[in-house]
Short mmCIF file of C-alpha atoms in Angstrom, two decimals:
data_model
loop_
_atom_site.label_atom_id
_atom_site.label_comp_id
_atom_site.label_asym_id
_atom_site.label_seq_id
_atom_site.Cartn_x
_atom_site.Cartn_y
_atom_site.Cartn_z
CA MET A 145 185.64 100.87 106.94
CA ILE A 146 181.95 100.11 107.33
CA PRO A 147 181.20 96.41 106.69
CA LEU A 148 178.59 95.65 104.03
CA LEU A 149 175.35 94.46 105.62
CA LEU A 150 172.61 92.77 103.63
CA ALA A 151 169.11 92.85 105.09
CA ALA A 152 167.12 89.62 104.74
CA PRO A 153 163.53 89.05 105.83
CA SER A 154 163.15 86.90 108.93
CA TRP A 155 161.22 83.82 107.88
CA PHE A 156 160.64 82.19 111.21
CA MET A 157 159.44 83.74 114.47
CA GLY A 158 161.60 82.03 117.06
CA ASP A 159 159.16 82.65 119.93
CA ARG A 160 156.61 80.42 118.19
CA LEU A 161 158.88 77.37 118.01
CA GLY A 162 156.88 75.54 120.73
CA ALA A 163 153.61 75.99 118.83
CA PHE A 164 155.32 74.91 115.59
CA VAL A 165 156.67 71.68 117.10
CA ALA A 166 153.35 70.96 118.87
CA SER A 167 151.28 71.44 115.69
CA LEU A 168 153.64 69.19 113.70
CA PHE A 169 153.50 66.53 116.42
CA PHE A 170 149.68 66.73 116.50
CA THR A 171 149.47 66.39 112.70
CA VAL A 172 151.80 63.36 112.74
CA ALA A 173 149.75 61.84 115.60
CA ILE A 174 146.50 62.27 113.63
CA PHE A 175 147.96 60.67 110.50
CA GLY A 176 149.49 57.86 112.62
CA ALA A 177 146.08 57.12 114.17
CA LEU A 178 144.43 57.42 110.74
CA THR A 179 146.83 54.84 109.27
CA MET A 180 146.10 52.50 112.19
CA ALA A 181 142.36 52.95 111.64
CA ARG A 182 142.71 52.15 107.94
CA LYS A 183 144.58 48.96 108.85
CA GLY A 184 141.55 47.94 110.91
CA ALA A 185 142.53 49.01 114.44
CA GLN A 186 139.52 49.38 116.75
CA PHE A 187 139.54 52.42 119.04
CA TYR A 188 137.65 52.62 122.31
CA ILE A 189 135.69 55.86 122.55
CA ARG A 190 133.94 56.54 125.86
CA HIS A 191 130.20 57.10 125.74
CA ILE A 192 129.00 60.69 125.59
CA PRO A 193 125.42 60.72 127.00
CA GLY A 194 124.47 63.91 125.13
CA LEU A 195 125.31 62.32 121.78
CA ASP A 196 123.78 58.95 122.66
CA ALA A 197 120.54 60.86 123.29
CA VAL A 198 120.46 62.43 119.79
CA GLU A 199 118.59 59.52 118.19
CA GLU A 200 116.10 59.34 121.05
CA ALA A 201 115.53 63.11 120.98
CA ILE A 202 114.83 63.10 117.23
CA GLY A 203 112.58 60.05 117.59
CA ARG A 204 110.63 61.80 120.33
CA ALA A 205 110.03 64.85 118.13
CA THR A 206 108.85 62.57 115.31
CA GLU A 207 106.43 60.71 117.60
CA MET A 208 105.03 64.00 118.90
CA GLY A 209 104.74 65.37 115.34
CA LYS A 210 106.73 68.43 116.29
CA ALA A 211 109.71 70.18 114.76
CA ILE A 212 113.38 70.01 115.74
CA LEU A 213 115.25 73.28 116.18
CA TYR A 214 118.98 73.41 115.46
CA CYS A 215 120.82 76.59 116.42
CA PRO A 216 124.39 76.60 115.02
CA GLY A 217 125.66 79.30 117.37
CA LEU A 218 126.21 82.99 116.81
CA SER A 219 129.73 82.99 115.48
CA SER A 220 130.98 83.16 111.90
CA ALA A 221 132.16 80.37 109.63
CA ALA A 222 135.74 81.41 110.47
CA ASP A 223 135.19 80.02 113.98
CA VAL A 224 136.17 76.34 114.33
CA ALA A 225 133.28 75.85 116.78
CA THR A 226 130.85 76.81 113.99
CA LEU A 227 132.46 74.30 111.61
CA ALA A 228 132.21 71.64 114.34
CA SER A 229 128.53 72.60 114.74
CA LEU A 230 127.96 72.26 110.98
CA ASN A 231 129.52 68.79 111.13
CA ILE A 232 127.03 67.85 113.86
CA LEU A 233 124.21 69.44 111.83
CA GLY A 234 125.09 67.14 108.93
CA ARG A 235 124.80 64.03 111.12
CA VAL A 236 121.64 65.26 112.88
CA ALA A 237 120.02 66.19 109.55
CA GLN A 238 120.63 62.67 108.19
CA LYS A 239 118.72 61.19 111.11
CA VAL A 240 115.97 63.82 110.88
CA ALA A 241 115.63 63.12 107.15
CA SER A 242 115.28 59.39 107.75
CA TYR A 243 112.41 60.12 110.17
CA GLU A 244 110.95 62.70 107.76
CA SER A 245 110.64 65.25 110.56
CA ARG A 246 110.86 69.02 110.26
CA LEU A 247 114.23 70.66 110.97
CA ILE A 248 114.35 74.42 111.61
CA VAL A 249 117.79 76.05 111.35
CA PRO A 250 117.84 79.82 112.06
CA HIS A 251 121.09 81.71 111.38
CA ARG A 252 122.81 84.85 112.56
CA ASP A 253 125.57 84.69 109.94
CA PRO A 254 124.63 84.62 106.23
CA ILE A 255 127.85 82.73 105.30
CA VAL A 256 127.00 80.01 107.82
CA MET A 257 123.48 79.89 106.35
CA THR A 258 124.90 79.31 102.88
CA VAL A 259 127.26 76.57 104.10
CA ALA A 260 124.48 74.95 106.16
CA ARG A 261 122.25 74.85 103.07
CA GLU A 262 124.81 72.65 101.28
CA THR A 263 125.30 70.52 104.41
CA LEU A 264 121.55 69.95 104.69
CA LYS A 265 121.12 69.17 100.98
CA ASP A 266 123.83 66.54 101.18
CA ALA A 267 122.55 65.08 104.46
CA TYR A 268 119.04 64.61 103.03
CA LEU A 269 120.52 63.14 99.86
CA GLN A 270 122.63 60.71 101.89
CA ALA A 271 119.52 59.66 103.81
CA GLY A 272 117.76 59.04 100.47
CA LYS A 273 115.12 61.68 101.19
CA PRO A 274 116.06 64.81 99.20
CA GLU A 275 112.37 65.59 98.56
CA VAL A 276 111.70 66.00 102.31
CA LEU A 277 114.14 68.92 102.67
CA ASN A 278 112.44 72.29 103.05
CA THR A 279 115.15 74.87 102.27
CA GLU A 280 112.87 77.60 103.66
CA ASP A 281 113.50 76.23 107.16
CA ASN A 282 117.21 77.10 106.84
CA PHE A 283 117.11 80.87 107.03
CA PHE A 284 118.92 84.02 108.04
CA ILE A 285 117.40 86.24 110.73
CA THR A 286 119.68 89.14 111.63
CA GLU A 287 123.27 89.81 112.61
CA ASP A 288 122.09 91.63 115.74
CA GLN A 289 122.74 89.41 118.77
CA PHE A 290 119.56 90.11 120.72
CA GLY A 291 117.42 90.55 117.62
CA TYR A 292 118.44 87.00 116.72
CA THR A 293 117.73 85.83 120.28
CA ALA A 294 114.28 87.41 120.27
CA ALA A 295 113.44 85.79 116.92
CA VAL A 296 114.64 82.31 117.98
CA ASN A 297 112.79 82.59 121.30
CA GLY A 298 109.68 83.56 119.31
CA ILE A 299 110.10 80.46 117.12
CA ILE A 300 110.52 78.30 120.24
CA VAL A 301 107.36 79.70 121.84
CA ARG A 302 105.22 79.53 118.66
CA GLU A 303 106.44 76.27 117.08
CA LYS A 304 107.10 74.49 120.39
CA PRO A 305 109.82 72.17 119.00
CA ALA A 306 110.14 68.88 120.87
CA THR A 307 113.92 68.88 120.54
CA ILE A 308 116.36 71.77 120.53
CA PHE A 309 120.04 71.58 119.60
CA LEU A 310 122.20 74.52 120.69
CA GLN A 311 125.61 73.71 119.23
CA GLY A 312 128.46 76.11 118.55
CA MET A 313 129.66 79.42 119.92
CA PHE A 314 127.27 81.29 122.18
CA TYR A 315 127.55 84.50 124.15
CA ALA A 316 125.20 86.26 126.62
CA GLU A 317 122.12 84.87 124.86
CA SER A 318 122.91 81.27 125.82
CA LEU A 319 120.69 81.27 128.92
CA LEU A 320 117.91 83.25 127.20
CA LEU A 321 117.65 80.53 124.54
CA ALA A 322 118.13 77.57 126.87
CA GLU A 323 115.64 78.77 129.49
CA THR A 324 112.96 79.43 126.87
CA GLY A 325 113.50 75.91 125.54
CA ASN A 326 113.30 74.56 129.05
CA ALA A 327 110.06 76.45 129.70
CA ILE A 328 108.27 74.72 126.80
CA GLY A 329 109.54 71.29 127.93
CA ALA A 330 111.76 70.52 124.93
CA ILE A 331 114.63 68.03 125.15
CA GLN A 332 117.69 70.23 124.86
CA ILE A 333 121.15 69.10 123.77
CA ALA A 334 123.66 71.92 124.03
CA GLY A 335 127.35 72.10 123.25
CA THR A 336 129.81 74.95 123.30
CA ASP A 337 133.48 75.70 123.78
CA ALA A 338 132.67 79.01 125.49
CA VAL A 339 133.73 78.18 129.06
CA VAL A 340 131.75 81.11 130.50
CA GLN A 341 128.47 79.90 128.94
CA LEU A 342 128.80 76.24 129.98
CA PRO A 343 127.24 76.66 133.47
CA PHE A 344 124.13 78.21 131.90
CA PHE A 345 123.70 75.30 129.50
CA ILE A 346 124.35 72.76 132.24
CA ALA A 347 121.67 74.42 134.39
CA ALA A 348 119.03 74.74 131.67
CA CYS A 349 119.61 71.85 129.23
CA ASP A 350 119.14 68.10 129.48
CA TYR A 351 122.56 67.30 128.01
CA THR A 352 125.60 69.49 127.50
CA LEU A 353 128.67 68.78 125.40
CA ILE A 354 131.52 70.34 127.32
CA GLY A 355 134.35 71.95 125.37
CA GLU A 356 136.19 69.32 123.35
CA GLU A 357 133.10 67.07 123.22
CA LEU A 358 131.66 69.58 120.74
CA TYR A 359 134.59 68.87 118.42
CA ALA A 360 134.38 65.13 119.00
CA ALA A 361 130.63 65.02 118.28
CA GLY A 362 130.83 64.90 114.48
CA ALA A 363 133.24 61.95 114.57
CA TYR A 364 131.28 60.24 117.36
CA LEU A 365 127.97 60.44 115.51
CA SER A 366 129.45 59.35 112.18
CA LYS A 367 131.17 56.25 113.69
CA ASP A 368 133.66 56.67 110.83
CA PRO A 369 137.00 55.08 111.95
CA ALA A 370 138.97 57.74 110.03
CA LEU A 371 137.29 60.52 112.00
CA LEU A 372 137.36 58.64 115.30
CA SER A 373 141.12 58.19 114.93
CA SER A 374 141.62 61.93 115.46
CA LEU A 375 140.10 61.56 118.92
CA LYS A 376 142.80 59.03 119.77
CA ALA A 377 145.46 61.43 118.48
CA SER A 378 143.98 64.11 120.78
CA ASP A 379 144.21 61.67 123.69
CA LEU A 380 147.88 61.04 122.89
CA VAL A 381 148.65 64.77 122.81
CA LYS A 382 146.67 65.20 126.02
CA GLY A 383 148.83 62.48 127.63
CA VAL A 384 152.02 64.26 126.52
CA LEU A 385 150.67 67.57 127.87
CA TRP A 386 149.79 65.93 131.18
CA LEU A 387 153.31 64.51 131.43
CA MET A 388 154.85 67.89 130.66
CA ILE A 389 152.66 69.60 133.27
CA VAL A 390 153.70 67.05 135.93
CA VAL A 391 157.41 67.25 134.98
CA GLY A 392 157.24 71.06 134.69
CA ALA A 393 155.54 71.39 138.09
CA GLY A 394 158.15 69.02 139.62
CA LEU A 395 161.03 70.95 138.07
CA GLY A 396 159.49 74.28 139.08
CA MET A 397 159.11 73.16 142.69
CA GLY A 398 162.73 71.94 142.60
CA GLY A 399 163.83 75.43 141.54
CA SER A 400 164.53 74.63 137.87
CA GLY A 401 163.22 76.99 135.22
CA LEU A 402 163.83 74.57 132.32
CA MET A 403 160.18 74.30 131.20
CA VAL A 404 159.64 78.04 131.54
CA GLY A 405 162.79 78.54 129.45
CA ILE A 406 161.48 76.26 126.69
CA PHE A 407 157.87 77.51 126.57
CA GLY A 408 158.12 80.88 128.32
CA MET B 273 135.48 67.28 90.83
CA LYS B 274 132.63 68.78 92.87
CA THR B 275 134.54 68.17 96.10
CA ARG B 276 138.14 67.99 94.86
CA ILE B 277 138.54 71.67 94.07
CA PRO B 278 137.04 72.91 97.40
CA VAL B 279 139.14 70.35 99.32
CA LEU B 280 142.29 71.41 97.44
CA THR B 281 141.48 75.10 98.05
CA ALA B 282 140.93 74.43 101.77
CA PHE B 283 144.22 72.49 101.89
CA LEU B 284 146.34 75.14 100.14
CA LEU B 285 144.84 78.10 101.99
CA GLY B 286 144.87 76.24 105.32
CA LEU B 287 148.51 75.35 104.82
CA PHE B 288 149.32 78.96 103.93
CA MET B 289 147.51 80.34 107.00
CA TRP B 290 149.35 77.81 109.20
CA MET B 291 152.68 78.83 107.67
CA ALA B 292 151.82 82.54 107.88
CA TYR B 293 151.35 82.21 111.65
CA PHE B 294 155.04 81.33 112.05
CA VAL B 295 156.43 83.76 109.47
CA ASP B 296 157.35 87.28 110.51
CA LYS B 297 154.79 89.60 108.88
CA ASP B 298 156.23 92.85 110.20
CA ALA B 299 156.21 95.66 107.60
CA GLU B 300 159.96 96.32 107.97
CA THR B 301 161.59 93.03 108.95
CA GLY B 302 159.05 90.47 107.70
CA VAL B 303 158.41 88.64 104.44
CA THR B 304 156.45 91.03 102.25
CA TRP B 305 154.57 88.59 99.98
CA VAL B 306 153.37 86.54 102.96
CA ARG B 307 152.07 89.67 104.68
CA VAL B 308 150.35 90.97 101.55
CA PHE B 309 148.68 87.65 100.73
CA TYR B 310 147.66 87.14 104.37
CA GLU B 311 146.00 90.57 104.53
CA GLU B 312 144.41 90.01 101.13
CA LEU B 313 142.83 86.74 102.28
CA ASN B 314 141.46 88.36 105.42
CA GLN B 315 139.93 91.18 103.38
CA ASN B 316 138.37 88.75 100.90
CA ASN B 317 136.38 87.43 103.82
CA ILE B 318 134.63 90.80 104.01
CA VAL B 319 133.81 90.72 100.27
CA ILE B 320 132.27 87.24 100.60
CA ALA B 321 130.32 88.41 103.68
CA VAL B 322 128.75 91.30 101.73
CA PHE B 323 127.46 88.96 99.00
CA THR B 324 126.13 86.41 101.48
CA LEU B 325 124.52 89.17 103.55
CA TYR B 326 122.53 90.17 100.47
CA LEU B 327 121.55 86.50 100.06
CA GLY B 328 120.62 86.31 103.75
CA VAL B 329 118.44 89.43 103.70
CA MET B 330 116.71 88.26 100.52
CA THR B 331 115.86 84.85 102.07
CA LEU B 332 114.54 86.63 105.16
CA LEU B 333 112.30 88.99 103.17
CA LEU B 334 111.09 86.31 100.73
CA ARG B 335 110.33 83.89 103.58
CA HIS B 336 108.19 86.44 105.38
CA ALA B 337 106.57 87.71 102.16
CA LYS B 338 105.55 84.12 101.38
CA LYS B 339 104.10 83.77 104.87
CA ILE B 340 101.92 86.84 104.30
CA ARG B 341 100.91 85.70 100.79
CA ASP B 342 99.89 82.24 102.07
CA LYS B 343 98.00 83.87 104.99
CA ARG B 344 99.79 81.67 107.50
CA ASP B 345 99.60 82.07 111.29
CA GLY B 346 101.78 84.88 112.61
CA ARG B 347 101.72 86.80 109.33
CA PHE B 348 101.31 90.03 111.27
CA PHE B 349 104.80 89.53 112.73
CA SER B 350 106.12 88.89 109.22
CA LEU B 351 104.63 92.21 108.15
CA VAL B 352 106.40 93.93 111.07
CA VAL B 353 109.72 92.31 110.01
CA ILE B 354 109.39 93.44 106.39
CA LEU B 355 108.25 96.98 107.24
CA SER B 356 110.98 97.39 109.88
CA ALA B 357 113.74 96.14 107.57
CA LEU B 358 112.63 98.19 104.58
CA GLY B 359 111.85 101.19 106.78
CA MET B 360 115.41 101.32 108.13
CA VAL B 361 116.80 100.97 104.59
CA ALA B 362 114.53 103.83 103.41
CA ILE B 363 115.59 106.09 106.28
CA GLY B 364 119.25 105.28 105.60
CA LEU B 365 119.06 105.89 101.86
CA PHE B 366 116.43 108.55 101.21
CA MET B 367 115.87 110.58 104.39
CA THR B 368 119.39 111.91 104.66
CA GLY B 369 118.41 115.60 104.41
CA ASP B 370 121.50 117.73 103.98
CA ALA B 371 123.69 115.42 106.06
CA GLY B 372 126.54 113.56 104.43
CA LEU B 373 127.07 109.83 104.38
CA GLY B 374 127.39 108.47 107.90
CA GLU B 375 125.82 111.59 109.46
CA ASN B 376 122.17 110.67 108.98
CA ILE B 377 120.52 111.94 112.17
CA ARG B 378 117.19 110.18 111.50
CA PHE B 379 118.86 106.84 110.96
CA GLN B 380 120.93 107.32 114.10
CA TRP B 381 117.75 108.27 116.01
CA ALA B 382 116.00 105.08 114.85
CA PHE B 383 119.05 103.07 115.88
CA ASP B 384 119.45 104.77 119.29
CA TYR B 385 115.77 104.87 120.27
CA LEU B 386 114.37 101.71 118.64
CA GLN B 387 117.12 99.17 118.07
CA VAL B 388 119.18 99.80 121.21
CA PRO B 389 116.23 99.73 123.70
CA LEU B 390 114.85 96.56 122.07
CA SER B 391 118.25 94.84 122.44
CA ALA B 392 118.59 96.13 125.99
CA THR B 393 115.13 94.73 126.82
CA MET B 394 116.15 91.28 125.61
CA PHE B 395 119.43 91.46 127.51
CA SER B 396 117.73 92.56 130.73
CA LEU B 397 115.50 89.48 130.61
CA LEU B 398 118.68 87.59 131.49
CA ALA B 399 118.32 88.65 135.15
CA PHE B 400 115.02 86.76 135.47
CA PHE B 401 116.32 83.74 133.57
CA VAL B 402 119.44 83.57 135.75
CA ALA B 403 117.19 83.48 138.83
CA SER B 404 115.02 80.63 137.52
CA ALA B 405 118.04 78.63 136.25
CA ALA B 406 119.92 79.15 139.51
CA TYR B 407 116.90 77.95 141.49
CA ARG B 408 116.88 74.69 139.50
CA ALA B 409 120.66 74.22 139.52
CA PHE B 410 121.08 74.84 143.23
CA ARG B 411 118.60 72.26 144.46
CA ALA B 412 120.49 69.74 146.64
CA ARG B 413 119.30 66.59 144.83
CA SER B 414 122.62 64.71 144.88
CA PRO B 415 125.97 64.93 146.71
CA GLU B 416 127.48 66.72 143.67
CA ALA B 417 124.62 69.24 143.52
CA THR B 418 124.92 69.82 147.28
CA LEU B 419 128.66 70.43 146.90
CA MET B 420 127.96 72.97 144.16
CA LEU B 421 125.28 74.64 146.28
CA VAL B 422 127.67 75.01 149.24
CA ALA B 423 130.51 76.26 147.02
CA ALA B 424 128.22 78.75 145.25
CA ALA B 425 126.79 80.00 148.55
CA LEU B 426 130.31 80.49 149.93
CA VAL B 427 131.50 82.35 146.83
CA MET B 428 128.42 84.61 146.77
CA LEU B 429 128.74 85.42 150.48
CA ALA B 430 132.47 86.05 150.03
CA ARG B 431 131.75 88.70 147.39
CA VAL B 432 129.52 90.87 149.62
CA PRO B 433 130.28 92.76 152.89
CA LEU B 434 127.89 90.46 154.75
CA GLY B 435 130.32 87.57 154.18
CA ALA B 436 133.19 89.31 155.97
CA ALA B 437 130.80 90.28 158.75
CA ILE B 438 129.83 86.62 159.27
CA HIS B 439 133.44 85.40 159.31
CA GLU B 440 136.53 87.41 158.50
CA ALA B 441 138.13 84.51 156.58
CA LEU B 442 135.10 84.03 154.29
CA PRO B 443 136.41 86.33 151.48
CA GLU B 444 139.65 84.29 151.44
CA TRP B 445 137.73 81.00 151.21
CA GLY B 446 135.74 82.42 148.30
CA ASP B 447 138.94 83.46 146.54
CA TRP B 448 140.44 80.01 147.17
CA ILE B 449 137.44 78.27 145.57
CA MET B 450 137.68 80.55 142.52
CA ASP B 451 141.46 80.44 142.17
CA ILE B 452 142.21 76.76 142.86
CA PRO B 453 139.45 74.17 142.09
CA ASN B 454 137.42 76.45 139.79
CA LEU B 455 140.44 77.64 137.80
CA ALA B 456 141.79 74.08 137.51
CA GLY B 457 138.48 72.96 135.99
CA LYS B 458 138.38 75.93 133.64
CA ARG B 459 141.94 75.32 132.47
CA ALA B 460 141.23 71.63 131.84
CA ILE B 461 138.24 72.58 129.67
CA THR B 462 140.26 75.27 127.86
CA MET B 463 143.07 72.79 127.07
CA GLY B 464 140.53 70.28 125.77
CA VAL B 465 138.95 73.00 123.62
CA GLY B 466 142.36 73.94 122.22
CA LEU B 467 143.12 70.33 121.29
CA GLY B 468 139.65 69.77 119.82
CA MET B 469 139.91 72.97 117.81
CA THR B 470 143.37 72.02 116.46
CA ALA B 471 142.26 68.48 115.62
CA THR B 472 139.18 69.80 113.76
CA ALA B 473 141.29 72.36 111.89
CA ILE B 474 143.82 69.69 110.84
CA LYS B 475 141.01 67.36 109.70
CA ILE B 476 139.44 70.13 107.62
CA VAL B 477 142.74 71.31 106.10
CA PHE B 478 143.71 67.77 105.08
CA GLY B 479 140.21 66.95 103.84
CA ILE B 480 139.60 64.18 106.40
CA GLU B 481 136.43 65.95 107.62
CA ARG B 482 134.23 67.25 104.79
CA THR B 483 130.72 67.18 106.23
CA TYR B 484 130.65 71.00 106.51
CA MET B 485 131.03 71.37 102.73
CA GLY B 486 128.21 68.98 102.01
CA SER B 487 130.25 66.01 100.88
CA GLY B 488 129.09 63.73 103.66
CA GLY B 489 132.55 62.63 104.65
CA LYS B 490 133.17 61.01 101.27
#
């Protein structure tokens, strides 16, 4: 007799258990640090020279009477690096608004342009200078990678901004933009999580936010304890990862495949 | 209310996308409603993109039209932008001849012989910019810069036949630099990026970080 079998959908993909546990742990760590911050705990955050220079760079542009160019990368709003860049844009725009300088924000993605418009409006409002905002300076150029690069390089050469921010996801155009900025003598603060593009920014820019510093920038500039607490949670997870790497390497060298079995 | 609804939407959809990553979405063995909703959300992204693209193109054209109207500096370039954009649209819509949709030879010609060479020209400029950036980066101004100069020189020599001719072990040294210290640095950055990305995503999903939606972290 054939036994009756009932098919049921599989809810959980067992091979993703490690990622599931890690994401839960990270979420708990962030909320733990957030609770500590709300109770008044003070967190030490190391200085990031590129972010400490933001105020000075904006001040320099104001003194010279020149514009500030902010390039939010070439990726879409679905990319976390772009969202991190928009967070930085919000903080930078507040400072620019308080100095009443000109901020030029060219876009490759129309969705990012629309989101950035709201970010800018709010930043200028927060700074108490909504009338200074020129929405025309937040504009879409083209979705073509090198068409966008040519247009931004043209803006750099014609407008000669004193300060250039290159924050977000960049591809082959990273050096084209950074070298043009370097050629006109602008202070350049770059930041990307694209490992391949980092050497180009380091070679051509004054300051470069490397990888995770891009994500930490928004919290760092805001000085908001709630946002800074997430950096501490990241440090905790980093410590756990470091421990697991050391233990895993030790076990591996001793011939045990325990770690590979768990995460493999 | 202005921020509550977007924050709630981000929370619910973020939570769903997180859950969907761990749920089996296979057509035969997976959970059907999760798969359908997941695909639906991803396709909605395209719909939103179409509307915002229209908005983007309109801002581009209006910005340049205003520049021409106000007789500002560089208005000639604005004219080129408007004529190029509208010209491509006109070729795509009205100069189709007998060809069907997607078979417009004139549009393809304009793309192949105008757009592609212009992009290639910009890309090829990279060679010159790499040379000037490398010249600046490889100046031995500090012990760290000197170390980088030596490492870069070794790697470059190891990649060409001249390197092996100088010393037979040079290609191996080059590989060692790339595979051990260089890869260790790259992996450290990649891990940091992964953590930063996850932390940012969690902050956005739970509404801790709201600057991107114009609520100034309130």
